[in-house]
């Protein structure tokens, strides 16, 4: 018995192409931005930790 | 009982209760709209996907802006967006995609305000944010049920307006906190912060996927659905409360391990399955606390990372399905054990009084 089944149908995207593509682009941009923000915060943490260690 | 009572009476825990109600109302409004759209074949597939994408993903960016500009009141912006989207949808004045998008953004803004308020006022405890997130599960099932009834949407507009005093009060508590660094300290300090965030988000992805993949053949009636969502909500709240009582690491590992047999053998047994769902939902506030322990100055961004994880976890549901209980069981077992291993490494040892 096949335990895996695609529930996705290309017709979904054909019917709602513009909303689907727009949302996909928005999601992609936000994901990239979030990644950049997290990296920035981590870098800031590292600098602050370095300063703390220097004081010690 | 005395221990639970002392946790539920912690300083500023009221922010958790306030945002429990706000979160409940937000989800009622959103799932009311989604339930109404479920009757339309055009939106059957697209509306839930759009909701997941536009309510979950932007929270990281909104959260980051909120962290950097704390004077911007995200809660008020959220109410305006949420009610505007809801009224536009109800009156049918604009394209459904536009009203749904505005509604989703309102949802995202309010979630971020909830995260900022509960994390900042919690003094490093998990109960506040756990009680806040648990309100959503009760809201989802209420919204779904009301959406399939003949209830006028204007009644829900009034319900939406009732959030305003709660938001004002919650923000007053937040404004009293002067320290901008969170007191969360649960992550293993020997590990790289970036890796901890990645692994914690992975656990959220697994939980997001499993939330839909859990075998629940028993769930056939409205009453059973209500019980399912209530046990989810209760589990989310208990996860934070028990973590504050007995330690994050213990609760994370034990709840994940104990949930496995209940989920695997609960396909046809409601009570067994409900216990599994309750246990499995407990890690919700723990993953948030772990990310907040790394991003101590950015609670909004930390919360946004968990919602990105939830989005990534739910996306596969729209595309494929595991059709047999055995396949589902294997996937659930492997991922649960992986999550337990992750918790073992990324959470620092419990040191609780």
Short mmCIF file of N, CA, C and O in Angstrom, two decimals, chain A residues 1-8 12-13 15-16 19-20 23 26-27 30-31 33-34 37-38 40-42 44-46 48, chain B residues 42 45-46 49-50 53 57 60-61 64 68 97 194 197 294-295 297 301 305 308 311 317-324 327:
data_model
loop_
_atom_site.label_atom_id
_atom_site.label_comp_id
_atom_site.label_asym_id
_atom_site.label_seq_id
_atom_site.Cartn_x
_atom_site.Cartn_y
_atom_site.Cartn_z
N UNK A 1 0.85 -1.20 0.00
CA UNK A 1 0.00 0.00 0.00
C UNK A 1 0.89 1.26 0.00
O UNK A 1 1.87 1.32 0.72
N UNK A 2 0.52 2.22 -0.81
CA UNK A 2 1.32 3.43 -0.87
C UNK A 2 1.05 4.30 0.37
O UNK A 2 -0.09 4.64 0.65
N UNK A 3 2.12 4.63 1.08
CA UNK A 3 1.90 5.38 2.33
C UNK A 3 2.08 6.89 2.15
O UNK A 3 2.02 7.65 3.10
N UNK A 4 2.31 7.29 0.91
CA UNK A 4 2.59 8.70 0.64
C UNK A 4 1.69 9.18 -0.50
O UNK A 4 1.55 8.50 -1.52
N UNK A 5 1.07 10.32 -0.34
CA UNK A 5 0.17 10.79 -1.40
C UNK A 5 0.30 12.30 -1.55
O UNK A 5 0.31 13.04 -0.57
N UNK A 6 0.41 12.74 -2.83
CA UNK A 6 0.42 14.18 -3.08
C UNK A 6 -0.99 14.70 -2.97
O UNK A 6 -1.90 14.14 -3.58
N UNK A 7 -1.20 15.75 -2.17
CA UNK A 7 -2.53 16.33 -2.11
C UNK A 7 -2.56 17.63 -2.93
O UNK A 7 -3.59 18.21 -3.17
N UNK A 8 -1.37 17.99 -3.36
CA UNK A 8 -1.23 19.24 -4.11
C UNK A 8 -1.64 19.02 -5.57
O UNK A 8 -1.35 18.00 -6.17
N UNK A 12 -4.53 24.31 -8.47
CA UNK A 12 -4.64 25.32 -7.40
C UNK A 12 -3.87 26.57 -7.79
O UNK A 12 -4.36 27.69 -7.63
N UNK A 13 -2.63 26.34 -8.26
CA UNK A 13 -1.79 27.49 -8.59
C UNK A 13 -2.28 28.16 -9.88
O UNK A 13 -2.29 29.39 -9.98
N UNK A 15 -5.29 28.43 -10.87
CA UNK A 15 -6.48 29.22 -10.55
C UNK A 15 -6.11 30.52 -9.85
O UNK A 15 -6.71 31.56 -10.09
N UNK A 16 -5.14 30.44 -8.95
CA UNK A 16 -4.80 31.58 -8.10
C UNK A 16 -3.33 31.95 -8.28
O UNK A 16 -2.60 32.09 -7.31
N UNK A 19 -1.99 35.70 -6.66
CA UNK A 19 -1.83 35.69 -5.19
C UNK A 19 -0.74 34.73 -4.73
O UNK A 19 0.04 35.06 -3.84
N UNK A 20 -0.67 33.57 -5.37
CA UNK A 20 0.31 32.57 -4.95
C UNK A 20 1.74 33.08 -5.13
O UNK A 20 2.57 33.00 -4.21
N UNK A 23 2.50 36.07 -2.71
CA UNK A 23 2.76 35.63 -1.34
C UNK A 23 4.12 34.94 -1.25
O UNK A 23 4.89 35.17 -0.30
N UNK A 26 6.83 37.59 -1.19
CA UNK A 26 6.83 38.29 0.11
C UNK A 26 7.47 37.41 1.17
O UNK A 26 8.33 37.86 1.95
N UNK A 27 7.07 36.14 1.21
CA UNK A 27 7.61 35.21 2.21
C UNK A 27 9.13 35.08 2.06
O UNK A 27 9.87 35.14 3.04
N UNK A 30 10.89 38.23 3.30
CA UNK A 30 10.87 38.33 4.78
C UNK A 30 11.80 37.31 5.41
O UNK A 30 12.48 37.59 6.40
N UNK A 31 11.86 36.11 4.83
CA UNK A 31 12.76 35.10 5.38
C UNK A 31 14.21 35.56 5.31
O UNK A 31 14.97 35.40 6.26
N UNK A 33 15.25 38.70 5.14
CA UNK A 33 15.41 39.80 6.10
C UNK A 33 15.58 39.29 7.53
O UNK A 33 16.43 39.75 8.29
N UNK A 34 14.76 38.29 7.88
CA UNK A 34 14.82 37.74 9.25
C UNK A 34 16.19 37.14 9.51
O UNK A 34 16.77 37.32 10.59
N UNK A 37 18.59 39.92 10.15
CA UNK A 37 18.38 40.51 11.48
C UNK A 37 18.97 39.64 12.58
O UNK A 37 19.60 40.13 13.51
N UNK A 38 18.74 38.33 12.47
CA UNK A 38 19.25 37.42 13.50
C UNK A 38 20.78 37.47 13.50
O UNK A 38 21.41 37.54 14.56
N UNK A 40 22.67 39.89 12.60
CA UNK A 40 23.06 41.18 13.15
C UNK A 40 23.03 41.14 14.68
O UNK A 40 23.95 41.62 15.35
N UNK A 41 21.95 40.59 15.21
CA UNK A 41 21.81 40.50 16.67
C UNK A 41 22.90 39.62 17.28
O UNK A 41 23.46 39.94 18.33
N UNK A 42 23.19 38.52 16.61
CA UNK A 42 24.22 37.61 17.12
C UNK A 42 25.59 38.28 17.13
O UNK A 42 26.39 38.11 18.05
N UNK A 44 26.10 41.47 17.38
CA UNK A 44 26.06 42.45 18.47
C UNK A 44 26.33 41.75 19.82
O UNK A 44 27.07 42.26 20.66
N UNK A 45 25.71 40.59 19.99
CA UNK A 45 25.93 39.82 21.23
C UNK A 45 27.40 39.50 21.44
O UNK A 45 27.93 39.59 22.53
N UNK A 46 28.03 39.09 20.33
CA UNK A 46 29.44 38.70 20.39
C UNK A 46 30.32 39.88 20.79
O UNK A 46 31.21 39.74 21.63
N UNK A 48 29.40 42.53 22.46
CA UNK A 48 29.14 42.86 23.88
C UNK A 48 29.83 41.88 24.81
O UNK A 48 30.36 42.26 25.86
N UNK B 42 -12.60 28.12 -4.38
CA UNK B 42 -11.44 28.88 -4.85
C UNK B 42 -10.45 29.12 -3.70
O UNK B 42 -9.25 29.11 -3.87
N UNK B 45 -7.95 26.04 -0.65
CA UNK B 45 -6.53 25.72 -0.53
C UNK B 45 -5.71 26.98 -0.26
O UNK B 45 -4.79 26.98 0.54
N UNK B 46 -6.09 28.07 -0.94
CA UNK B 46 -5.27 29.28 -0.90
C UNK B 46 -5.42 30.06 0.41
O UNK B 46 -4.42 30.58 0.92
N UNK B 49 -3.26 28.81 3.30
CA UNK B 49 -1.84 29.01 2.98
C UNK B 49 -1.47 30.49 3.13
O UNK B 49 -0.44 30.84 3.71
N UNK B 50 -2.35 31.34 2.61
CA UNK B 50 -2.12 32.79 2.72
C UNK B 50 -2.11 33.22 4.19
O UNK B 50 -1.27 34.01 4.61
N UNK B 53 1.12 32.15 5.78
CA UNK B 53 2.25 32.94 5.28
C UNK B 53 2.22 34.36 5.84
O UNK B 53 3.24 34.86 6.33
N UNK B 57 4.84 34.53 9.06
CA UNK B 57 6.19 34.91 8.61
C UNK B 57 6.57 36.37 8.94
O UNK B 57 7.67 36.61 9.43
N UNK B 60 8.63 38.08 12.39
CA UNK B 60 10.06 38.29 12.69
C UNK B 60 10.45 39.74 12.38
O UNK B 60 11.13 40.39 13.19
N UNK B 61 10.01 40.23 11.23
CA UNK B 61 10.37 41.60 10.83
C UNK B 61 9.64 42.61 11.72
O UNK B 61 10.24 43.56 12.23
N UNK B 64 11.30 42.63 15.03
CA UNK B 64 12.60 43.33 15.02
C UNK B 64 12.37 44.85 15.10
O UNK B 64 13.05 45.56 15.85
N UNK B 68 13.50 47.45 18.10
CA UNK B 68 14.34 48.63 17.87
C UNK B 68 13.62 49.92 18.21
O UNK B 68 14.23 50.92 18.58
N UNK B 97 -8.77 38.70 -0.99
CA UNK B 97 -7.34 38.59 -0.69
C UNK B 97 -6.83 39.81 0.06
O UNK B 97 -5.99 39.70 0.94
N UNK B 194 23.88 30.97 17.29
CA UNK B 194 23.21 30.75 16.00
C UNK B 194 22.73 29.31 15.87
O UNK B 194 21.62 29.05 15.37
N UNK B 197 19.65 28.72 17.99
CA UNK B 197 18.44 29.25 17.34
C UNK B 197 17.98 28.29 16.24
O UNK B 197 16.80 27.94 16.14
N UNK B 294 19.04 33.54 23.77
CA UNK B 294 20.14 33.96 22.89
C UNK B 294 19.92 35.41 22.45
O UNK B 294 20.83 36.23 22.51
N UNK B 295 18.69 35.70 22.02
CA UNK B 295 18.39 37.06 21.54
C UNK B 295 17.77 37.87 22.70
O UNK B 295 16.61 38.26 22.66
N UNK B 297 18.06 40.82 23.71
CA UNK B 297 17.61 42.20 23.51
C UNK B 297 16.55 42.29 22.42
O UNK B 297 16.17 43.39 22.03
N UNK B 301 11.88 39.63 17.79
CA UNK B 301 12.53 38.81 16.76
C UNK B 301 12.56 37.35 17.19
O UNK B 301 12.33 36.44 16.38
N UNK B 305 10.94 34.21 15.13
CA UNK B 305 11.66 33.02 14.64
C UNK B 305 10.83 31.76 14.90
O UNK B 305 10.82 30.84 14.09
N UNK B 308 8.12 31.63 12.27
CA UNK B 308 8.66 31.21 10.96
C UNK B 308 8.77 29.67 10.96
O UNK B 308 8.42 29.00 9.99
N UNK B 311 5.44 28.15 10.38
CA UNK B 311 5.05 28.24 8.97
C UNK B 311 5.73 27.15 8.15
O UNK B 311 5.09 26.42 7.39
N UNK B 317 2.03 20.25 4.66
CA UNK B 317 0.66 19.73 4.75
C UNK B 317 -0.15 20.09 3.51
O UNK B 317 -1.05 19.38 3.11
N UNK B 318 0.19 21.24 2.91
CA UNK B 318 -0.56 21.69 1.74
C UNK B 318 -0.18 20.88 0.48
O UNK B 318 -0.84 20.97 -0.53
N UNK B 319 0.92 20.15 0.55
CA UNK B 319 1.43 19.49 -0.65
C UNK B 319 1.36 17.97 -0.62
O UNK B 319 1.08 17.34 -1.62
N UNK B 320 1.67 17.36 0.53
CA UNK B 320 1.58 15.90 0.57
C UNK B 320 1.07 15.39 1.92
O UNK B 320 1.01 16.15 2.89
N UNK B 321 0.74 14.12 1.92
CA UNK B 321 0.14 13.54 3.13
C UNK B 321 0.66 12.13 3.30
O UNK B 321 0.82 11.40 2.31
N UNK B 322 0.97 11.76 4.54
CA UNK B 322 1.31 10.37 4.83
C UNK B 322 -0.01 9.66 5.13
O UNK B 322 -0.74 10.06 6.04
N UNK B 323 -0.31 8.63 4.33
CA UNK B 323 -1.66 8.08 4.40
C UNK B 323 -1.82 6.90 5.35
O UNK B 323 -2.93 6.53 5.67
N UNK B 324 -0.70 6.28 5.77
CA UNK B 324 -0.88 5.15 6.68
C UNK B 324 -0.40 5.50 8.09
O UNK B 324 0.49 6.33 8.27
N UNK B 327 3.44 4.73 8.56
CA UNK B 327 4.35 5.76 8.03
C UNK B 327 4.36 6.98 8.95
O UNK B 327 5.41 7.54 9.26
#
